mmCIF file of C-alpha atoms in Angstrom:
data_model
loop_
_atom_site.group_PDB
_atom_site.id
_atom_site.type_symbol
_atom_site.label_atom_id
_atom_site.label_comp_id
_atom_site.label_asym_id
_atom_site.label_seq_id
_atom_site.Cartn_x
_atom_site.Cartn_y
_atom_site.Cartn_z
ATOM 1 C CA MET L 1153 -17.713 22.614 -38.973
ATOM 2 C CA ASP L 1154 -20.535 20.180 -38.274
ATOM 3 C CA GLY L 1155 -19.659 18.143 -41.323
ATOM 4 C CA SER L 1156 -16.042 17.826 -40.315
ATOM 5 C CA LYS L 1157 -17.064 16.699 -36.812
ATOM 6 C CA THR L 1158 -19.378 14.059 -38.279
ATOM 7 C CA PHE L 1159 -16.558 12.843 -40.481
ATOM 8 C CA LEU L 1160 -14.086 12.623 -37.613
ATOM 9 C CA ARG L 1161 -16.594 10.922 -35.328
ATOM 10 C CA SER L 1162 -16.655 7.882 -37.631
ATOM 11 C CA PRO L 1163 -13.909 5.629 -36.220
ATOM 12 C CA PHE L 1164 -13.179 3.984 -39.566
ATOM 13 C CA LEU L 1165 -12.922 7.252 -41.507
ATOM 14 C CA PHE L 1166 -10.937 8.817 -38.676
ATOM 15 C CA LEU L 1167 -8.488 5.925 -38.824
ATOM 16 C CA LEU L 1168 -7.974 6.399 -42.560
ATOM 17 C CA THR L 1169 -7.488 10.115 -42.035
ATOM 18 C CA ALA L 1170 -5.068 9.586 -39.172
ATOM 19 C CA MET L 1171 -3.061 7.050 -41.153
ATOM 20 C CA ALA L 1172 -2.948 9.402 -44.091
ATOM 21 C CA PHE L 1173 -1.407 12.105 -41.914
ATOM 22 C CA MET L 1174 1.415 9.713 -41.086
ATOM 23 C CA LEU L 1175 2.160 8.717 -44.690
ATOM 24 C CA PRO L 1176 4.649 10.634 -46.862
ATOM 25 C CA GLY L 1177 2.965 12.987 -49.275
ATOM 26 C CA GLY L 1178 0.380 14.508 -46.943
ATOM 27 C CA PRO L 1179 -3.187 13.628 -46.111
ATOM 28 C CA GLY L 1180 -3.951 12.109 -49.467
ATOM 29 C CA LEU L 1181 -7.681 12.991 -49.431
ATOM 30 C CA ALA L 1182 -7.320 14.455 -52.902
ATOM 31 C CA GLN L 1183 -5.778 11.254 -54.241
ATOM 32 C CA GLN L 1184 -7.764 8.519 -55.926
ATOM 33 C CA SER L 1185 -10.086 6.660 -53.548
ATOM 34 C CA PRO L 1186 -8.700 3.253 -52.493
ATOM 35 C CA SER L 1187 -10.224 0.120 -53.976
ATOM 36 C CA LEU L 1188 -12.154 -2.415 -51.908
ATOM 37 C CA GLU L 1189 -9.155 -4.743 -51.954
ATOM 38 C CA GLU L 1190 -6.915 -1.929 -50.667
ATOM 39 C CA LEU L 1191 -9.398 -1.111 -47.931
ATOM 40 C CA LEU L 1192 -9.418 -4.755 -46.831
ATOM 41 C CA HIS L 1193 -5.644 -4.601 -46.400
ATOM 42 C CA GLN L 1194 -5.702 -1.524 -44.174
ATOM 43 C CA PRO L 1195 -4.392 -2.127 -40.597
ATOM 44 C CA TYR L 1196 -7.066 -3.095 -38.078
ATOM 45 C CA ALA L 1197 -8.142 -0.181 -35.872
ATOM 46 C CA ASP L 1198 -7.023 -1.638 -32.556
ATOM 47 C CA CYS L 1199 -6.030 0.342 -29.478
ATOM 48 C CA GLU L 1200 -2.360 0.537 -30.399
ATOM 49 C CA THR L 1201 -3.178 1.920 -33.861
ATOM 50 C CA ILE L 1202 -5.654 4.467 -32.519
ATOM 51 C CA ALA L 1203 -3.342 5.551 -29.689
ATOM 52 C CA GLY L 1204 -0.336 5.811 -32.031
ATOM 53 C CA ASN L 1205 -2.210 8.039 -34.453
ATOM 54 C CA ALA L 1206 -4.155 9.985 -31.839
ATOM 55 C CA HIS L 1207 -1.220 11.180 -29.772
ATOM 56 C CA ARG L 1208 0.579 12.385 -32.953
ATOM 57 C CA LEU L 1209 -2.473 14.187 -34.310
ATOM 58 C CA ILE L 1210 -3.175 15.884 -30.979
ATOM 59 C CA SER L 1211 0.422 17.096 -30.892
ATOM 60 C CA ASP L 1212 -0.139 18.658 -34.326
ATOM 61 C CA PHE L 1213 -3.355 20.429 -33.305
ATOM 62 C CA TYR L 1214 -2.243 21.690 -29.859
ATOM 63 C CA PHE L 1215 -3.947 25.078 -29.287
ATOM 64 C CA ASP L 1216 -4.841 25.645 -32.943
ATOM 65 C CA ASP L 1217 -7.933 23.439 -32.868
ATOM 66 C CA ILE L 1218 -9.224 22.509 -29.408
ATOM 67 C CA ASP L 1219 -12.460 21.099 -30.847
ATOM 68 C CA SER L 1220 -10.574 18.613 -33.020
ATOM 69 C CA MET L 1221 -8.404 17.638 -30.060
ATOM 70 C CA ASP L 1222 -11.554 16.884 -28.083
ATOM 71 C CA ILE L 1223 -12.953 14.745 -30.919
ATOM 72 C CA ILE L 1224 -9.728 12.755 -31.108
ATOM 73 C CA LEU L 1225 -9.735 12.281 -27.332
ATOM 74 C CA ASN L 1226 -13.297 10.924 -27.525
ATOM 75 C CA LEU L 1227 -12.332 8.404 -30.213
ATOM 76 C CA TRP L 1228 -9.172 7.439 -28.345
ATOM 77 C CA GLU L 1229 -11.162 6.854 -25.161
ATOM 78 C CA GLU L 1230 -13.865 4.951 -27.042
ATOM 79 C CA GLU L 1231 -11.315 2.476 -28.395
ATOM 80 C CA CYS L 1232 -8.864 2.245 -25.475
ATOM 81 C CA GLY L 1233 -10.879 3.321 -22.430
ATOM 82 C CA ALA L 1234 -10.154 6.161 -20.005
ATOM 83 C CA VAL L 1235 -6.387 5.612 -20.184
ATOM 84 C CA GLU L 1236 -3.823 7.799 -18.436
ATOM 85 C CA PRO L 1237 -2.762 10.048 -21.374
ATOM 86 C CA VAL L 1238 -6.388 10.752 -22.330
ATOM 87 C CA LEU L 1239 -7.341 11.820 -18.808
ATOM 88 C CA ARG L 1240 -4.084 13.747 -18.391
ATOM 89 C CA LEU L 1241 -4.882 15.977 -21.345
ATOM 90 C CA ARG L 1242 -8.542 16.314 -20.319
ATOM 91 C CA ILE L 1243 -7.447 17.571 -16.892
ATOM 92 C CA LEU L 1244 -5.151 20.153 -18.469
ATOM 93 C CA LEU L 1245 -7.795 21.309 -20.954
ATOM 94 C CA ASP L 1246 -10.329 21.718 -18.127
ATOM 95 C CA ILE L 1247 -7.815 23.746 -16.145
ATOM 96 C CA LEU L 1248 -7.173 25.836 -19.257
ATOM 97 C CA GLU L 1249 -10.894 26.494 -19.683
ATOM 98 C CA ASN L 1250 -11.472 27.127 -15.925
ATOM 99 C CA SER L 1251 -13.867 24.153 -15.766
ATOM 100 C CA TYR L 1252 -11.792 21.749 -13.686
ATOM 101 C CA ALA L 1253 -13.677 19.812 -10.961
ATOM 102 C CA ASP L 1254 -12.203 17.190 -8.615
ATOM 103 C CA SER L 1255 -15.289 14.988 -8.957
ATOM 104 C CA ASN L 1256 -14.567 14.421 -12.665
ATOM 105 C CA TYR L 1257 -11.114 12.997 -12.053
ATOM 106 C CA MET L 1258 -11.314 10.828 -8.950
ATOM 107 C CA PHE L 1259 -10.387 7.836 -11.115
ATOM 108 C CA TYR L 1260 -7.132 9.516 -12.146
ATOM 109 C CA MET L 1261 -6.357 10.396 -8.528
ATOM 110 C CA GLU L 1262 -6.927 6.818 -7.405
ATOM 111 C CA ASN L 1263 -5.220 4.976 -10.250
ATOM 112 C CA TYR L 1264 -2.963 7.092 -12.423
ATOM 113 C CA ILE L 1265 -0.904 9.525 -10.337
ATOM 114 C CA SER L 1266 1.667 6.898 -9.374
ATOM 115 C CA LYS L 1267 1.543 5.582 -12.938
ATOM 116 C CA TYR L 1268 2.476 9.000 -14.313
ATOM 117 C CA GLU L 1269 5.274 9.289 -11.746
ATOM 118 C CA ASN L 1270 6.561 5.939 -13.033
ATOM 119 C CA ARG L 1271 6.400 7.359 -16.548
ATOM 120 C CA ILE L 1272 8.505 10.362 -15.540
ATOM 121 C CA GLU L 1273 11.086 8.078 -13.921
ATOM 122 C CA ALA L 1274 11.239 5.721 -16.915
ATOM 123 C CA ALA L 1275 11.577 8.610 -19.372
ATOM 124 C CA SER L 1276 14.545 9.991 -17.446
ATOM 125 C CA GLY L 1277 16.609 6.834 -17.921
ATOM 126 C CA GLU L 1278 19.119 6.184 -20.684
ATOM 127 C CA LEU L 1279 17.287 3.024 -21.725
ATOM 128 C CA TYR L 1280 13.902 4.722 -21.979
ATOM 129 C CA PHE L 1281 13.328 3.422 -25.536
ATOM 130 C CA ASP L 1282 13.921 -0.196 -24.482
ATOM 131 C CA ASP L 1283 11.724 0.294 -21.402
ATOM 132 C CA TYR L 1284 8.903 1.570 -23.586
ATOM 133 C CA GLU L 1285 9.161 -1.338 -26.013
ATOM 134 C CA ARG L 1286 9.055 -3.762 -23.098
ATOM 135 C CA TYR L 1287 6.140 -2.080 -21.309
ATOM 136 C CA LYS L 1288 4.247 -0.320 -24.105
ATOM 137 C CA VAL L 1289 0.899 -1.702 -22.904
ATOM 138 C CA TYR L 1290 1.510 -0.197 -19.438
ATOM 139 C CA PHE L 1291 2.414 3.114 -21.080
ATOM 140 C CA ASN L 1292 -0.796 2.997 -23.167
ATOM 141 C CA TYR L 1293 1.087 2.927 -26.488
ATOM 142 C CA VAL L 1294 2.371 6.490 -26.081
ATOM 143 C CA PRO L 1295 6.187 6.435 -26.361
ATOM 144 C CA LEU L 1296 8.293 7.928 -23.599
ATOM 145 C CA ARG L 1297 9.598 11.424 -24.439
ATOM 146 C CA SER L 1298 6.970 11.631 -27.184
ATOM 147 C CA ARG L 1299 5.690 14.871 -28.674
ATOM 148 C CA PHE L 1300 2.490 14.236 -26.728
ATOM 149 C CA ASP L 1301 4.436 14.230 -23.445
ATOM 150 C CA GLN L 1302 6.196 17.413 -24.520
ATOM 151 C CA LEU L 1303 2.808 18.977 -25.275
ATOM 152 C CA THR L 1304 1.280 18.173 -21.875
ATOM 153 C CA ARG L 1305 4.456 19.283 -20.093
ATOM 154 C CA ARG L 1306 4.524 22.612 -21.949
ATOM 155 C CA LEU L 1307 0.830 23.171 -21.295
ATOM 156 C CA ALA L 1308 1.253 22.361 -17.594
ATOM 157 C CA LEU L 1309 4.160 24.804 -17.288
ATOM 158 C CA ASP L 1310 2.071 27.516 -18.959
ATOM 159 C CA LEU L 1311 -0.854 26.901 -16.591
ATOM 160 C CA LEU L 1312 1.096 26.506 -13.339
ATOM 161 C CA PRO L 1313 1.709 30.207 -12.493
ATOM 162 C CA ASP L 1314 -2.028 30.960 -12.645
ATOM 163 C CA GLN L 1315 -3.138 28.156 -10.308
ATOM 164 C CA LYS L 1316 -3.819 28.715 -6.622
ATOM 165 C CA LYS L 1317 -1.800 26.682 -4.161
ATOM 166 C CA GLY L 1318 -3.865 24.321 -2.036
ATOM 167 C CA GLY L 1319 -6.010 23.096 -4.928
ATOM 168 C CA SER L 1320 -5.844 20.019 -7.121
ATOM 169 C CA ALA L 1321 -5.394 22.130 -10.272
ATOM 170 C CA TYR L 1322 -2.090 23.424 -8.915
ATOM 171 C CA LEU L 1323 -0.977 19.905 -7.928
ATOM 172 C CA PHE L 1324 -1.813 18.467 -11.350
ATOM 173 C CA ALA L 1325 -0.078 21.317 -13.174
ATOM 174 C CA LEU L 1326 2.984 20.738 -10.982
ATOM 175 C CA LEU L 1327 2.943 16.970 -11.594
ATOM 176 C CA PHE L 1328 2.364 17.226 -15.353
ATOM 177 C CA SER L 1329 5.264 19.662 -15.652
ATOM 178 C CA ASP L 1330 7.279 16.520 -14.800
ATOM 179 C CA ASN L 1331 8.189 17.774 -11.339
ATOM 180 C CA ALA L 1332 7.306 14.637 -9.373
ATOM 181 C CA GLU L 1333 9.575 15.554 -6.465
ATOM 182 C CA GLY L 1334 7.987 18.998 -6.159
ATOM 183 C CA PHE L 1335 4.531 17.386 -6.343
ATOM 184 C CA GLU L 1336 5.359 15.029 -3.465
ATOM 185 C CA ARG L 1337 6.829 17.824 -1.324
ATOM 186 C CA GLU L 1338 3.843 20.074 -1.970
ATOM 187 C CA LEU L 1339 1.396 17.312 -1.069
ATOM 188 C CA GLU L 1340 2.985 16.944 2.375
ATOM 189 C CA LEU L 1341 2.169 20.531 3.342
ATOM 190 C CA PRO L 1342 -0.676 21.064 5.881
ATOM 191 C CA LEU L 1343 -2.302 23.290 3.264
ATOM 192 C CA TYR L 1344 -3.473 20.126 1.457
ATOM 193 C CA ASP L 1345 -4.877 18.206 4.435
ATOM 194 C CA GLY L 1346 -8.421 18.325 3.038
ATOM 195 C CA ASN L 1347 -7.434 17.793 -0.579
ATOM 196 C CA PRO L 1348 -8.869 14.637 -2.230
ATOM 197 C CA ILE L 1349 -5.488 13.728 -3.761
ATOM 198 C CA LYS L 1350 -3.904 13.707 -0.308
ATOM 199 C CA LYS L 1351 -6.848 11.826 1.210
ATOM 200 C CA ILE L 1352 -6.616 9.110 -1.448
ATOM 201 C CA ARG L 1353 -2.838 8.915 -1.017
ATOM 202 C CA GLU L 1354 -3.221 8.511 2.746
ATOM 203 C CA LYS L 1355 -5.925 5.877 2.344
ATOM 204 C CA LYS L 1356 -3.703 3.876 0.000
ATOM 205 C CA ARG L 1357 -0.770 4.197 2.382
ATOM 206 C CA LEU L 1358 -2.835 2.816 5.244
ATOM 207 C CA LYS L 1359 -4.432 0.032 3.199
ATOM 208 C CA ARG L 1360 -2.852 -3.305 4.050
ATOM 209 C CA TYR L 1361 -2.771 -6.670 2.301
ATOM 210 C CA PRO L 1362 -2.465 -10.216 3.731
ATOM 211 C CA TRP L 1363 0.909 -10.862 2.076
ATOM 212 C CA GLU L 1364 2.552 -7.877 3.817
ATOM 213 C CA ILE L 1365 4.316 -8.884 7.044
ATOM 214 C CA ASP L 1366 4.990 -6.584 10.015
ATOM 215 C CA LEU L 1367 7.528 -7.065 12.792
ATOM 216 C CA THR L 1368 6.632 -5.926 16.329
ATOM 217 C CA LEU L 1369 9.099 -5.792 19.231
ATOM 218 C CA TYR L 1370 7.884 -5.671 22.850
ATOM 219 C CA ALA L 1371 9.682 -4.709 26.055
ATOM 220 C CA GLY L 1372 8.141 -4.166 29.463
ATOM 221 C CA MET L 1373 7.001 -5.755 32.682
ATOM 222 C CA TRP L 1374 5.415 -9.081 33.620
ATOM 223 C CA SER L 1375 3.400 -8.877 36.840
ATOM 224 C CA PRO L 1376 1.628 -11.716 38.738
ATOM 225 C CA VAL L 1377 -1.961 -11.243 39.915
ATOM 226 C CA GLY L 1378 -3.904 -12.955 42.730
ATOM 227 C CA ALA L 1379 -2.423 -16.213 44.047
ATOM 228 C CA MET L 1380 0.588 -15.879 41.730
ATOM 229 C CA THR L 1381 1.829 -12.915 43.819
ATOM 230 C CA GLN L 1382 2.603 -15.407 46.607
ATOM 231 C CA ASN L 1383 5.070 -17.253 44.394
ATOM 232 C CA PHE L 1384 6.466 -14.744 41.879
ATOM 233 C CA ASN L 1385 7.720 -11.163 41.685
ATOM 234 C CA ARG L 1386 7.131 -8.793 38.824
ATOM 235 C CA ASN L 1387 10.017 -8.743 36.359
ATOM 236 C CA TRP L 1388 11.045 -7.904 32.804
ATOM 237 C CA ASN L 1389 9.211 -9.098 29.737
ATOM 238 C CA LEU L 1390 10.244 -9.266 26.039
ATOM 239 C CA GLY L 1391 8.391 -10.250 22.897
ATOM 240 C CA LEU L 1392 8.699 -10.638 19.145
ATOM 241 C CA LEU L 1393 5.662 -10.960 16.855
ATOM 242 C CA LEU L 1394 5.158 -11.224 13.118
ATOM 243 C CA GLY L 1395 1.766 -10.260 11.752
ATOM 244 C CA SER L 1396 -0.344 -9.383 8.735
ATOM 245 C CA TYR L 1397 -3.733 -7.848 8.040
ATOM 246 C CA MET L 1398 -6.805 -9.959 7.371
ATOM 247 C CA ASN L 1399 -8.712 -6.846 6.270
ATOM 248 C CA ASP L 1400 -8.428 -3.076 6.739
ATOM 249 C CA ARG L 1401 -9.105 -3.219 10.489
ATOM 250 C CA THR L 1402 -8.290 -6.765 11.608
ATOM 251 C CA ARG L 1403 -4.833 -8.299 11.891
ATOM 252 C CA LEU L 1404 -3.352 -11.583 13.097
ATOM 253 C CA ASP L 1405 0.023 -11.753 14.854
ATOM 254 C CA TYR L 1406 2.016 -14.817 15.823
ATOM 255 C CA GLY L 1407 5.168 -15.091 17.864
ATOM 256 C CA VAL L 1408 6.622 -15.468 21.333
ATOM 257 C CA MET L 1409 6.530 -13.573 24.649
ATOM 258 C CA LEU L 1410 9.243 -14.246 27.240
ATOM 259 C CA HIS L 1411 9.470 -13.186 30.905
ATOM 260 C CA TYR L 1412 12.033 -13.777 33.653
ATOM 261 C CA ALA L 1413 10.825 -15.859 36.641
ATOM 262 C CA GLY L 1414 14.126 -16.840 38.262
ATOM 263 C CA ASP L 1415 13.438 -14.934 41.471
ATOM 264 C CA GLY L 1416 10.226 -16.861 42.177
ATOM 265 C CA LYS L 1417 9.720 -19.287 45.053
ATOM 266 C CA PRO L 1418 10.382 -23.023 44.593
ATOM 267 C CA PHE L 1419 7.397 -25.307 44.064
ATOM 268 C CA GLU L 1420 6.779 -29.034 43.938
ATOM 269 C CA MET L 1421 6.307 -31.202 40.854
ATOM 270 C CA PHE L 1422 5.341 -34.862 40.545
ATOM 271 C CA VAL L 1423 7.847 -36.408 38.097
ATOM 272 C CA ASP L 1424 9.441 -39.834 37.706
ATOM 273 C CA GLY L 1425 6.989 -41.267 40.247
ATOM 274 C CA ALA L 1426 8.060 -38.873 43.009
ATOM 275 C CA THR L 1427 7.429 -35.358 44.286
ATOM 276 C CA LYS L 1428 10.434 -33.101 43.680
ATOM 277 C CA GLU L 1429 11.187 -29.453 44.302
ATOM 278 C CA ALA L 1430 11.825 -27.155 41.341
ATOM 279 C CA ASN L 1431 12.799 -23.502 40.913
ATOM 280 C CA PRO L 1432 11.254 -21.469 38.080
ATOM 281 C CA THR L 1433 13.622 -19.874 35.553
ATOM 282 C CA VAL L 1434 11.759 -18.305 32.633
ATOM 283 C CA GLY L 1435 8.215 -18.314 31.313
ATOM 284 C CA LEU L 1436 7.176 -17.989 27.714
ATOM 285 C CA THR L 1437 4.087 -17.986 25.544
ATOM 286 C CA ILE L 1438 3.971 -19.099 21.925
ATOM 287 C CA GLY L 1439 0.678 -17.923 20.486
ATOM 288 C CA LEU L 1440 -1.646 -16.103 18.131
ATOM 289 C CA TRP L 1441 -3.098 -12.644 18.752
ATOM 290 C CA LEU L 1442 -6.126 -11.227 16.932
ATOM 291 C CA THR L 1443 -6.329 -7.428 16.856
ATOM 292 C CA ARG L 1444 -9.257 -5.180 15.949
ATOM 293 C CA GLU L 1445 -8.188 -1.604 15.222
ATOM 294 C CA PHE L 1446 -10.180 1.571 15.894
ATOM 295 C CA GLN L 1447 -8.622 4.567 14.136
ATOM 296 C CA TYR L 1448 -9.274 7.881 15.903
ATOM 297 C CA THR L 1449 -7.041 10.160 13.866
ATOM 298 C CA LYS L 1450 -4.701 9.682 10.936
ATOM 299 C CA ASP L 1451 -1.862 8.708 13.280
ATOM 300 C CA LEU L 1452 -3.591 7.531 16.478
ATOM 301 C CA ALA L 1453 -5.449 4.250 17.066
ATOM 302 C CA VAL L 1454 -6.792 2.112 19.900
ATOM 303 C CA ASP L 1455 -6.723 -1.676 19.452
ATOM 304 C CA ALA L 1456 -8.656 -4.476 21.122
ATOM 305 C CA VAL L 1457 -6.536 -7.643 21.346
ATOM 306 C CA ALA L 1458 -7.432 -11.269 22.096
ATOM 307 C CA GLY L 1459 -4.859 -14.053 22.223
ATOM 308 C CA VAL L 1460 -4.529 -17.797 22.667
ATOM 309 C CA GLY L 1461 -1.313 -19.715 23.017
ATOM 310 C CA PHE L 1462 0.799 -22.410 24.590
ATOM 311 C CA GLY L 1463 2.431 -21.374 27.874
ATOM 312 C CA VAL L 1464 5.609 -22.874 29.300
ATOM 313 C CA LEU L 1465 7.250 -22.297 32.694
ATOM 314 C CA GLU L 1466 10.798 -23.632 32.596
ATOM 315 C CA THR L 1467 12.479 -24.933 35.792
ATOM 316 C CA ASP L 1468 15.942 -25.949 36.944
ATOM 317 C CA LEU L 1469 14.803 -29.501 37.824
ATOM 318 C CA GLU L 1470 16.915 -31.803 35.634
ATOM 319 C CA ARG L 1471 15.629 -34.980 33.991
ATOM 320 C CA ALA L 1472 17.378 -38.192 34.986
ATOM 321 C CA ASN L 1473 17.644 -39.638 31.478
ATOM 322 C CA PRO L 1474 16.411 -37.138 28.885
ATOM 323 C CA GLY L 1475 15.597 -38.494 25.430
ATOM 324 C CA PRO L 1476 17.259 -37.130 22.277
ATOM 325 C CA GLU L 1477 14.343 -34.761 21.626
ATOM 326 C CA GLU L 1478 13.659 -33.865 25.271
ATOM 327 C CA SER L 1479 14.978 -30.838 27.140
ATOM 328 C CA LYS L 1480 17.402 -31.431 29.992
ATOM 329 C CA THR L 1481 15.044 -29.871 32.548
ATOM 330 C CA TYR L 1482 11.366 -30.218 33.389
ATOM 331 C CA SER L 1483 8.793 -27.570 32.574
ATOM 332 C CA VAL L 1484 5.176 -26.853 33.466
ATOM 333 C CA ASN L 1485 2.893 -26.441 30.457
ATOM 334 C CA THR L 1486 -0.418 -24.649 30.196
ATOM 335 C CA ALA L 1487 -2.755 -22.792 27.873
ATOM 336 C CA ASP L 1488 -2.544 -18.987 27.734
ATOM 337 C CA PHE L 1489 -5.735 -16.989 27.105
ATOM 338 C CA SER L 1490 -5.414 -13.211 27.023
ATOM 339 C CA LEU L 1491 -7.344 -9.987 26.511
ATOM 340 C CA GLY L 1492 -5.659 -6.654 26.015
ATOM 341 C CA VAL L 1493 -5.691 -3.125 24.661
ATOM 342 C CA ASN L 1494 -3.157 -1.087 22.674
ATOM 343 C CA ILE L 1495 -2.750 2.642 22.291
ATOM 344 C CA ARG L 1496 -0.705 3.169 19.159
ATOM 345 C CA LYS L 1497 0.677 6.230 17.368
ATOM 346 C CA ARG L 1498 2.421 6.408 14.025
ATOM 347 C CA VAL L 1499 5.799 8.035 14.510
ATOM 348 C CA ALA L 1500 7.407 7.267 11.150
ATOM 349 C CA LYS L 1501 6.288 6.581 7.602
ATOM 350 C CA ASN L 1502 6.574 2.827 8.161
ATOM 351 C CA GLY L 1503 6.539 2.508 11.914
ATOM 352 C CA SER L 1504 4.395 3.042 14.997
ATOM 353 C CA LEU L 1505 5.034 3.234 18.735
ATOM 354 C CA GLY L 1506 2.533 1.992 21.295
ATOM 355 C CA LEU L 1507 1.615 0.838 24.785
ATOM 356 C CA ASN L 1508 0.104 -2.586 25.459
ATOM 357 C CA LEU L 1509 -1.732 -3.809 28.562
ATOM 358 C CA SER L 1510 -2.950 -7.419 28.636
ATOM 359 C CA TRP L 1511 -4.449 -9.803 31.186
ATOM 360 C CA HIS L 1512 -3.638 -13.530 30.963
ATOM 361 C CA LEU L 1513 -5.389 -16.636 32.245
ATOM 362 C CA THR L 1514 -2.900 -19.512 32.568
ATOM 363 C CA PRO L 1515 -4.304 -22.624 34.360
ATOM 364 C CA TYR L 1516 -0.908 -24.163 35.197
ATOM 365 C CA LYS L 1517 -2.423 -26.800 37.515
ATOM 366 C CA TRP L 1518 -4.476 -28.458 34.779
ATOM 367 C CA ASP L 1519 -2.859 -31.878 35.285
ATOM 368 C CA ASP L 1520 -1.050 -33.821 38.043
ATOM 369 C CA THR L 1521 2.453 -32.598 37.144
ATOM 370 C CA LEU L 1522 2.285 -29.475 39.296
ATOM 371 C CA VAL L 1523 1.704 -30.277 42.967
ATOM 372 C CA THR L 1524 1.905 -26.731 44.324
ATOM 373 C CA ASP L 1525 -0.828 -24.300 43.232
ATOM 374 C CA ILE L 1526 1.151 -21.340 41.891
ATOM 375 C CA GLY L 1527 -1.877 -19.347 40.706
ATOM 376 C CA ASN L 1528 -3.166 -18.689 37.213
ATOM 377 C CA ASN L 1529 -3.319 -14.939 36.483
ATOM 378 C CA PHE L 1530 -0.803 -12.317 35.418
ATOM 379 C CA VAL L 1531 -0.660 -9.082 33.422
ATOM 380 C CA ARG L 1532 1.829 -7.735 30.920
ATOM 381 C CA PHE L 1533 2.576 -4.049 30.396
ATOM 382 C CA ASN L 1534 4.719 -3.375 27.334
ATOM 383 C CA VAL L 1535 6.055 -0.632 25.155
ATOM 384 C CA PHE L 1536 6.152 -1.846 21.562
ATOM 385 C CA TYR L 1537 7.409 -0.676 18.189
ATOM 386 C CA ARG L 1538 5.954 -2.013 14.953
ATOM 387 C CA PHE L 1539 7.949 -2.054 11.716
ATOM 388 C CA ASP L 1540 5.438 -2.045 8.837
ATOM 389 C CA ARG L 1541 5.937 -4.156 5.731
ATOM 390 C CA VAL L 1542 9.281 -5.741 6.566
ATOM 391 C CA TRP L 1543 8.361 -8.462 4.038
#
């Protein structure tokens, strides 16, 4: 036994043995030893060669020789790394021997579960052979619908009835029996809330990248504060923002906020060398908002928001001779600095509902255009809905 293990642990000799198993006429160990020239013409023992031979040999051994299967797995991993099929079989063998531990397979949980689900989907298609030839590196040189896949599926089905629900061993046995839909349904049950597979899945779901764009719609109330209450009444407010994450907790949104101001009092503006009376119509802010998120539970978060933008208060005062790129009416321009807070709850897989309260500093009278002091503070109170990953 020891001698055979030593023989198989030599990668070069193992390769010759594995190749011999694939050649017509049997192993060939009793045949005449190859010459040096013949040895030099043997295929190079790269990952594809090792994987191609290893998955066939393991399928031959199955339960008859677990020790030899383990030796082949070691050589396969040594040449190709801890690839998906190697770890898949190791998980099943550990479950078989009652030695499975989550800590040994965190890498598979983080990197290979979705990959195996992709394998199941690809193998179910009519063009599975063409898909394998096109993506054989992704599939680690183990053909779709191979005897190796049949082996792991059969082993998983044998092990499944003896596994306790709520544990990773049950989930893996369910997944490797090629029941991806059952695996996903099972994982959603509250029974698995503390399971590492579910925790990793949730962490990946929440992880955001800069190229992913969200759409947020706002609707609520615009309300003047301080001196502005003498000139304006509270009224409706709408907004549309696009945003993306800078890191896991910080995001940047850009867009426009619009509020109705048509019921406000008239004020005076100095335009065309004269003081004229104007009535406000609508106000808007085009700006950037930086948000820092504080996650309290899986679905509930509180956000701190700071914004800076360009504020415009449109009026009904018409220009005498507007240029081709000028609006037909005058407006009052200002900066818009804001601080706010969100309370946000996830209500769908790719959506969240929230409340926003923000205070705005808008120094409208920062030049000589506006004669009347209309104040410089207001607040917005909005309900918003965020659509995650619209682009």
